[in-house]
Amino acid sequence: MEKIIIKGGCKLSGEINLSAAKNAVLPIIAASILPSDTCIIEGAPMLEDVSVLCDVLKSLNADVVINKELEEISIDSKNIFNTDANSELIRKMRASFLIMGPMLSRFGHFRVSLPGGCNIGSRPIDLHLKGFKALGADIYMDHGFVEAKADKLVGSEIYLDFPSVGATENIMMAAVLAEGETILENSAEEPEIKDLANYLISMGADIEGAGTDTIRIRGVKKLKGTKYRPIFDRIEAGTFMIAGAITNSCITINGAEEEYLRPVIAKLTECGVNMDINEKSITIKGYNELKAIDIKTMPYPGFPTDMQAQMIALLCLTPGTSIVTETVFENRFMHAAELKRMGANIKIDGRSAIIEGVPKITGSEVNATDLRAGAALVLAGLAAEGVTEIGDIYHIDRGYVRIEEKLKGLGANIERINK
């Protein structure tokens, strides 16, 4: 079993280059089902989730070639014929459900098992299915499977009860080949939504308003193959920003843009972290004195739920009382118990974590309970006294490309071992 071992207390310095966003690349891979010729994704992060979704497409008979050296994925979907996805692969990862929209759009029929993923709370697919129904699909659910059928998808006005990222992406992909216009209201506004829209537009789709709460999709008859480079990973950027802050170090994060990181920048500044912001990079310059803050996670452009665990790691060492309220997922404080093993003082009260800052935390044996919890433990290990041993790191590998190598390049004493 692989583990990450960290000897804490090292100052970090130097520069780090960001990978493309996992949360942008996954829907882009799914969207590559839509045209019947080749799509090339440049700069793709070589992550387990990316590999799993590529395997899902292969199970549908798509021709998928992953070039790890060039970080490039080539997808040719012209030979897809199977409209019943591999259940074992689908259950590995929730994002695999994103293939339902494009499969329904292109073939008018798809059957898929209910998806899996991180155990961070209920993430129902009802909004996805509501959108498919509004476009004219019939939905059947039985024995853990969902089946959608439509003789023809027709544009419609769809209002999402919650601005779900996955539902927005899935409905948008279903609507691009539908007849007429679809207006999607209360849609998610995340940068990854806009990136997916830009990818679809590069194929020939007619989409306006992506990145706002109202998206207009005018159906086209056909899409073509394309070559595309996804946006940077803003969650990876935020994680390394906190790595610089929690170790009171000076590091530069190349590829980070202020526009997509404003909530994280605002809260780190409020916490007392110093930084310089340039057009294509952010330099973290440690802190003079950390200050307790309150955070509430919200859909974009609010503070991202995917940065909540990492911020809590920093707040564990911040003097005073900080309160972090999680409004997006109801079960996303599992990292608190692991951080407490390292000496953190955290109390969970419903959807809020109350953090009393402590002068120091100490290395311990801990386990990553989900992707971002694992990142939080890595950050805590960088600042802890002694050795931190992190297990179940397959969670971390789902969202971070060679995290230990990137941190080692900054001077961290970190390694991956088989134990």
Coordinates of C-alpha atoms in Angstrom, one line a residue:
M1 CA 0.0 0.0 0.0
E2 CA 1.4 3.4 -1.0
K3 CA 1.8 6.1 1.6
I4 CA 3.1 9.7 1.7
I5 CA 5.7 10.4 4.4
I6 CA 6.4 14.0 5.3
K7 CA 9.0 15.4 7.7
G8 CA 7.6 18.7 8.6
G9 CA 9.2 22.0 9.4
C10 CA 10.9 22.7 6.1
K11 CA 10.7 26.1 4.5
L12 CA 9.6 26.1 0.9
S13 CA 11.0 28.2 -1.9
G14 CA 11.0 28.4 -5.7
E15 CA 8.4 28.1 -8.5
I16 CA 5.7 25.6 -9.3
N17 CA 3.8 25.0 -12.5
L18 CA 0.1 24.2 -12.4
S19 CA -1.6 21.3 -14.2
A20 CA -4.9 21.7 -16.1
A21 CA -8.0 21.5 -14.0
K22 CA -9.4 18.0 -13.4
N23 CA -12.8 19.4 -13.0
A24 CA -12.5 21.0 -16.5
V25 CA -10.9 18.0 -18.2
L26 CA -13.5 15.4 -17.1
P27 CA -16.5 17.0 -18.8
I28 CA -14.3 17.8 -21.8
I29 CA -13.5 14.1 -22.2
A30 CA -17.2 13.3 -21.9
A31 CA -18.0 15.9 -24.5
S32 CA -15.6 14.3 -26.9
I33 CA -18.3 11.7 -27.5
L34 CA -20.4 14.2 -29.4
P35 CA -18.5 14.5 -32.7
S36 CA -17.8 11.5 -34.9
D37 CA -14.2 12.5 -35.5
T38 CA -11.0 13.1 -33.5
C39 CA -10.7 15.4 -30.5
I40 CA -7.3 16.2 -29.0
I41 CA -7.0 17.5 -25.4
E42 CA -3.7 19.2 -24.8
G43 CA -2.0 19.5 -21.4
A44 CA -4.3 17.0 -19.8
P45 CA -3.5 16.0 -16.2
M46 CA -2.4 12.4 -15.9
L47 CA -4.8 11.5 -13.0
E48 CA -6.6 8.4 -11.9
D49 CA -10.0 10.0 -12.6
V50 CA -8.9 11.0 -16.1
S51 CA -7.8 7.4 -16.7
V52 CA -11.0 6.0 -15.4
L53 CA -13.2 8.2 -17.6
C54 CA -11.0 7.4 -20.6
D55 CA -11.6 3.7 -19.8
V56 CA -15.3 4.3 -19.8
L57 CA -15.1 5.8 -23.3
K58 CA -13.0 2.8 -24.4
S59 CA -15.8 0.5 -23.0
L60 CA -18.2 2.2 -25.4
N61 CA -15.7 1.4 -28.3
A62 CA -14.2 4.9 -28.6
D63 CA -10.5 5.0 -29.7
V64 CA -8.7 6.7 -26.9
V65 CA -4.9 7.2 -26.9
I66 CA -3.2 8.7 -23.8
N67 CA 0.3 10.2 -24.4
K68 CA 1.6 10.7 -20.8
E69 CA 4.9 12.2 -22.0
L70 CA 3.1 14.9 -24.0
E71 CA 0.2 15.1 -21.6
E72 CA -2.2 14.7 -24.5
I73 CA -5.3 12.7 -25.0
S74 CA -6.7 11.8 -28.4
I75 CA -10.3 10.6 -28.6
D76 CA -12.0 9.3 -31.7
S77 CA -15.7 8.5 -31.0
K78 CA -16.8 7.6 -34.5
N79 CA -17.0 3.8 -33.7
I80 CA -19.1 4.1 -30.5
F81 CA -22.0 1.7 -30.7
N82 CA -22.4 0.5 -27.1
T83 CA -25.1 2.4 -25.2
D84 CA -24.7 0.5 -22.0
A85 CA -21.6 1.6 -20.0
N86 CA -19.3 -0.6 -18.0
S87 CA -21.0 -0.6 -14.5
E88 CA -17.8 -1.3 -12.6
L89 CA -16.0 1.8 -14.1
I90 CA -19.0 4.0 -13.6
R91 CA -19.3 3.2 -9.9
K92 CA -15.6 4.2 -9.4
M93 CA -16.3 7.8 -10.1
R94 CA -19.2 10.2 -9.9
A95 CA -18.0 12.3 -12.8
S96 CA -18.5 9.3 -15.1
F97 CA -22.2 10.2 -15.1
L98 CA -21.3 13.1 -17.3
I99 CA -21.3 10.8 -20.3
M100 CA -25.1 10.4 -20.1
G101 CA -25.8 13.9 -21.7
P102 CA -23.6 13.5 -24.7
M103 CA -24.6 9.8 -25.3
L104 CA -28.3 10.8 -25.1
S105 CA -27.7 13.7 -27.4
R106 CA -25.9 11.7 -30.1
F107 CA -27.6 8.3 -29.9
G108 CA -31.0 9.0 -28.3
H109 CA -30.5 6.2 -25.8
F110 CA -28.2 5.4 -22.9
R111 CA -28.2 3.2 -19.9
V112 CA -25.8 3.6 -17.0
S113 CA -25.5 2.5 -13.4
L114 CA -25.7 5.0 -10.6
P115 CA -22.3 6.6 -10.1
G116 CA -19.8 6.4 -7.3
G117 CA -17.1 8.8 -6.0
C118 CA -15.9 10.5 -2.8
N119 CA -17.9 9.9 0.3
I120 CA -18.6 13.6 1.1
G121 CA -22.3 13.6 1.1
S122 CA -25.4 13.2 -1.1
R123 CA -24.9 14.4 -4.6
P124 CA -28.2 13.4 -6.3
I125 CA -28.6 13.2 -10.0
D126 CA -32.2 14.4 -10.0
L127 CA -31.3 17.8 -11.5
H128 CA -29.5 16.0 -14.4
L129 CA -32.6 13.9 -15.0
K130 CA -35.0 16.8 -14.7
G131 CA -33.0 18.5 -17.5
F132 CA -33.1 15.4 -19.8
K133 CA -36.8 15.1 -19.3
A134 CA -37.4 18.8 -20.2
L135 CA -35.5 18.1 -23.4
G136 CA -37.9 15.3 -24.2
A137 CA -36.2 12.2 -22.8
D138 CA -38.1 9.4 -21.0
I139 CA -36.3 8.3 -17.9
Y140 CA -36.4 4.8 -16.3
M141 CA -34.7 3.8 -13.0
D142 CA -34.5 0.2 -11.9
H143 CA -32.1 -2.0 -9.9
G144 CA -29.4 0.7 -9.6
F145 CA -29.5 1.7 -13.2
V146 CA -30.7 4.8 -15.0
E147 CA -31.9 4.6 -18.6
A148 CA -32.8 7.6 -20.9
K149 CA -34.5 7.4 -24.3
A150 CA -35.6 10.0 -26.7
D151 CA -36.7 9.8 -30.4
K152 CA -35.7 13.5 -30.6
L153 CA -34.4 16.0 -28.1
V154 CA -36.1 19.4 -28.3
G155 CA -34.8 22.6 -26.7
S156 CA -36.7 23.8 -23.7
E157 CA -36.6 26.3 -20.8
I158 CA -35.0 24.6 -17.8
Y159 CA -34.6 26.1 -14.3
L160 CA -32.2 24.3 -11.9
D161 CA -33.4 24.3 -8.3
F162 CA -29.7 24.5 -7.3
P163 CA -26.8 25.6 -9.5
S164 CA -25.3 22.2 -9.8
V165 CA -22.1 22.0 -11.8
G166 CA -22.6 18.5 -13.0
A167 CA -26.2 19.1 -14.0
T168 CA -25.3 22.3 -15.8
E169 CA -22.6 20.4 -17.8
N170 CA -24.7 17.4 -18.5
I171 CA -27.7 19.3 -19.7
M172 CA -25.6 21.7 -21.8
M173 CA -24.0 18.7 -23.6
A174 CA -27.4 17.1 -24.1
A175 CA -28.8 20.3 -25.6
V176 CA -26.1 21.1 -28.1
L177 CA -27.5 18.7 -30.7
A178 CA -31.2 19.2 -29.7
E179 CA -33.7 20.8 -32.0
G180 CA -34.3 24.5 -31.2
E181 CA -33.1 26.6 -28.3
T182 CA -32.5 25.6 -24.7
I183 CA -32.4 28.3 -22.0
L184 CA -30.8 27.0 -18.8
E185 CA -31.5 29.2 -15.8
N186 CA -29.9 29.2 -12.4
S187 CA -27.0 27.4 -14.0
A188 CA -23.7 27.0 -12.3
E189 CA -21.2 29.7 -13.0
E190 CA -17.9 27.9 -12.3
P191 CA -14.9 28.6 -14.6
E192 CA -15.0 25.0 -15.6
I193 CA -18.5 25.5 -17.1
K194 CA -17.2 28.3 -19.3
D195 CA -14.3 26.1 -20.3
L196 CA -16.6 23.3 -21.3
A197 CA -18.7 25.7 -23.3
N198 CA -15.6 27.0 -25.1
Y199 CA -14.6 23.4 -25.9
L200 CA -18.1 22.8 -27.4
I201 CA -18.0 26.1 -29.3
S202 CA -14.7 25.0 -30.8
M203 CA -16.5 22.0 -32.1
G204 CA -19.2 24.2 -33.7
A205 CA -21.8 24.5 -30.9
D206 CA -23.8 27.6 -30.5
I207 CA -23.7 28.6 -26.8
E208 CA -24.0 32.0 -25.0
G209 CA -23.9 33.0 -21.4
A210 CA -21.7 30.2 -20.0
G211 CA -20.1 31.5 -16.8
T212 CA -23.4 33.4 -15.9
D213 CA -26.6 32.1 -14.3
T214 CA -28.4 31.9 -17.7
I215 CA -27.0 29.8 -20.6
R216 CA -28.6 29.8 -24.1
I217 CA -27.8 26.8 -26.3
R218 CA -29.1 26.7 -29.9
G219 CA -29.0 23.2 -31.2
V220 CA -26.8 22.4 -34.3
K221 CA -27.0 19.4 -36.5
K222 CA -23.4 18.3 -36.2
L223 CA -20.2 18.9 -34.3
K224 CA -16.7 18.4 -35.5
G225 CA -13.4 17.3 -33.9
T226 CA -11.2 19.9 -32.3
K227 CA -7.9 20.5 -30.5
Y228 CA -8.2 22.2 -27.1
R229 CA -6.2 23.1 -24.0
P230 CA -8.2 23.3 -20.7
I231 CA -7.9 26.0 -18.1
F232 CA -5.5 25.7 -15.1
D233 CA -6.6 23.9 -11.9
R234 CA -7.7 26.7 -9.5
I235 CA -8.0 24.2 -6.7
E236 CA -4.5 23.0 -7.1
A237 CA -3.4 26.6 -7.2
G238 CA -5.3 27.3 -4.0
T239 CA -3.7 24.2 -2.4
F240 CA -0.2 25.4 -3.2
M241 CA -1.0 28.9 -2.1
I242 CA -1.9 27.5 1.4
A243 CA 1.3 25.4 1.3
G244 CA 3.3 28.6 1.1
A245 CA 1.1 30.2 3.8
I246 CA 1.1 27.3 6.3
T247 CA 4.9 27.0 6.1
N248 CA 5.4 30.8 6.2
S249 CA 7.4 30.5 2.9
C250 CA 7.8 32.4 -0.3
I251 CA 6.8 30.4 -3.4
T252 CA 5.6 31.4 -6.9
I253 CA 2.7 29.5 -8.6
N254 CA 2.9 29.8 -12.3
G255 CA -0.2 29.7 -14.4
A256 CA -2.5 31.0 -11.7
E257 CA -4.9 33.8 -12.6
E258 CA -6.5 36.2 -10.2
E259 CA -10.0 36.1 -11.8
Y260 CA -10.7 32.5 -10.8
L261 CA -9.0 32.6 -7.4
R262 CA -10.6 35.8 -5.9
P263 CA -12.5 34.0 -3.1
V264 CA -9.3 32.2 -2.0
I265 CA -7.2 35.3 -2.4
A266 CA -9.6 37.3 -0.3
K267 CA -9.7 34.9 2.6
L268 CA -6.0 34.3 2.7
T269 CA -5.5 38.1 2.7
E270 CA -8.0 38.5 5.5
C271 CA -6.1 35.7 7.4
G272 CA -2.9 37.8 7.1
V273 CA -1.1 36.0 4.2
N274 CA 1.1 38.3 2.1
M275 CA 1.1 37.8 -1.7
D276 CA 2.0 39.4 -5.0
I277 CA -0.4 38.9 -7.9
N278 CA 0.7 39.1 -11.5
E279 CA -1.1 38.4 -14.7
K280 CA -0.1 34.7 -14.9
S281 CA 1.4 34.0 -11.5
I282 CA 0.8 34.4 -7.8
T283 CA 3.7 34.7 -5.3
I284 CA 2.9 33.7 -1.7
K285 CA 5.2 35.6 0.7
G286 CA 4.3 34.0 4.1
Y287 CA 2.8 36.1 6.8
N288 CA 3.7 38.5 9.6
E289 CA 0.8 37.4 11.8
L290 CA -2.1 35.0 11.1
K291 CA -5.6 36.1 12.1
A292 CA -8.7 34.0 12.8
I293 CA -11.4 34.3 10.1
D294 CA -14.9 32.9 9.2
I295 CA -15.6 31.1 6.0
K296 CA -18.8 29.9 4.4
T297 CA -18.5 27.7 1.3
M298 CA -20.8 28.6 -1.5
P299 CA -21.3 27.9 -5.2
Y300 CA -19.0 30.0 -7.5
P301 CA -18.2 32.9 -7.2
G302 CA -18.3 32.1 -3.5
F303 CA -15.6 30.3 -1.5
P304 CA -15.2 26.9 -3.1
T305 CA -16.1 23.8 -1.1
D306 CA -13.1 22.1 -2.7
M307 CA -10.8 24.5 -0.7
Q308 CA -12.5 24.1 2.6
A309 CA -10.4 21.3 4.0
Q310 CA -7.1 23.0 3.0
M311 CA -8.1 26.2 4.7
I312 CA -9.0 24.4 7.9
A313 CA -5.5 23.0 7.9
L314 CA -4.1 26.5 7.9
L315 CA -6.7 27.8 10.5
C316 CA -5.6 25.0 12.9
L317 CA -2.4 27.0 13.3
T318 CA -4.0 30.4 13.3
P319 CA -4.4 32.1 16.7
G320 CA -8.0 32.7 17.8
T321 CA -11.3 31.1 16.9
S322 CA -12.2 30.5 13.2
I323 CA -15.6 29.2 12.0
V324 CA -16.0 27.4 8.7
T325 CA -19.5 26.6 7.5
E326 CA -20.0 24.1 4.8
T327 CA -23.2 24.7 2.7
V328 CA -22.6 22.6 -0.4
F329 CA -22.0 19.1 1.0
E330 CA -23.3 17.8 4.3
N331 CA -20.5 15.3 5.1
R332 CA -17.3 17.2 4.3
F333 CA -15.6 17.4 7.7
M334 CA -14.1 13.9 7.9
H335 CA -10.6 15.4 7.8
A336 CA -11.3 17.1 11.1
A337 CA -10.8 13.8 13.0
E338 CA -7.5 13.2 11.2
L339 CA -6.3 16.7 11.9
K340 CA -7.2 16.3 15.6
R341 CA -4.9 13.3 15.7
M342 CA -2.1 15.8 14.9
G343 CA -3.1 18.0 17.8
A344 CA -5.6 20.3 16.1
N345 CA -8.5 21.7 18.2
I346 CA -11.6 21.4 16.0
K347 CA -15.2 21.0 17.1
I348 CA -17.9 20.0 14.5
D349 CA -21.4 21.5 15.1
G350 CA -23.8 20.5 12.4
R351 CA -22.5 22.1 9.2
S352 CA -19.9 24.2 10.9
A353 CA -16.4 23.5 12.1
I354 CA -15.1 25.6 15.0
I355 CA -11.4 25.8 15.0
E356 CA -9.3 27.0 18.0
G357 CA -5.8 27.7 16.7
V358 CA -3.0 25.9 18.4
P359 CA 0.7 26.9 18.6
K360 CA 1.8 23.7 16.9
I361 CA 0.7 20.3 15.5
T362 CA 2.7 17.1 15.5
G363 CA 3.2 14.4 12.9
S364 CA 1.0 11.3 13.2
E365 CA -0.3 8.4 11.2
V366 CA -3.4 9.6 9.4
N367 CA -5.6 8.6 6.4
A368 CA -7.0 10.6 3.5
T369 CA -10.8 10.1 3.7
D370 CA -11.4 11.9 0.4
L371 CA -9.5 13.9 -2.2
R372 CA -9.4 17.4 -0.6
A373 CA -9.1 15.9 2.9
G374 CA -6.0 14.2 1.7
A375 CA -4.6 17.5 0.5
A376 CA -5.4 19.1 3.9
L377 CA -3.3 16.4 5.6
V378 CA -0.4 17.0 3.2
L379 CA -0.5 20.7 4.1
A380 CA -0.7 19.9 7.8
G381 CA 2.2 17.5 7.5
L382 CA 4.4 20.2 5.9
A383 CA 3.9 22.4 9.0
A384 CA 3.8 19.7 11.7
E385 CA 6.7 18.8 14.0
G386 CA 8.0 15.4 13.3
V387 CA 6.9 12.8 10.7
T388 CA 3.4 12.5 9.2
E389 CA 2.4 9.3 7.5
I390 CA -0.6 9.6 5.2
G391 CA -2.5 6.4 4.1
D392 CA -5.2 5.9 1.5
I393 CA -3.4 8.3 -0.8
Y394 CA -5.3 7.0 -3.8
H395 CA -7.8 9.7 -2.9
I396 CA -5.1 12.4 -3.4
D397 CA -4.0 10.9 -6.7
R398 CA -7.5 11.4 -8.0
G399 CA -7.0 15.2 -8.1
Y400 CA -3.3 16.1 -7.9
V401 CA -0.6 15.4 -10.4
R402 CA 2.6 14.1 -8.6
I403 CA 1.9 16.3 -5.6
E404 CA 4.9 14.9 -3.7
E405 CA 7.2 15.7 -6.6
K406 CA 6.0 19.2 -7.0
L407 CA 6.4 19.9 -3.2
K408 CA 9.8 18.2 -3.2
G409 CA 10.8 20.6 -5.9
L410 CA 10.0 23.5 -3.5
G411 CA 12.1 22.0 -0.8
A412 CA 9.6 19.9 1.2
N413 CA 10.9 16.7 2.8
I414 CA 8.3 14.4 1.3
E415 CA 8.3 11.0 -0.4
R416 CA 5.9 8.3 -1.6
I417 CA 6.7 4.8 -0.4
N418 CA 5.2 1.3 -0.6
K419 CA 4.6 0.0 2.8

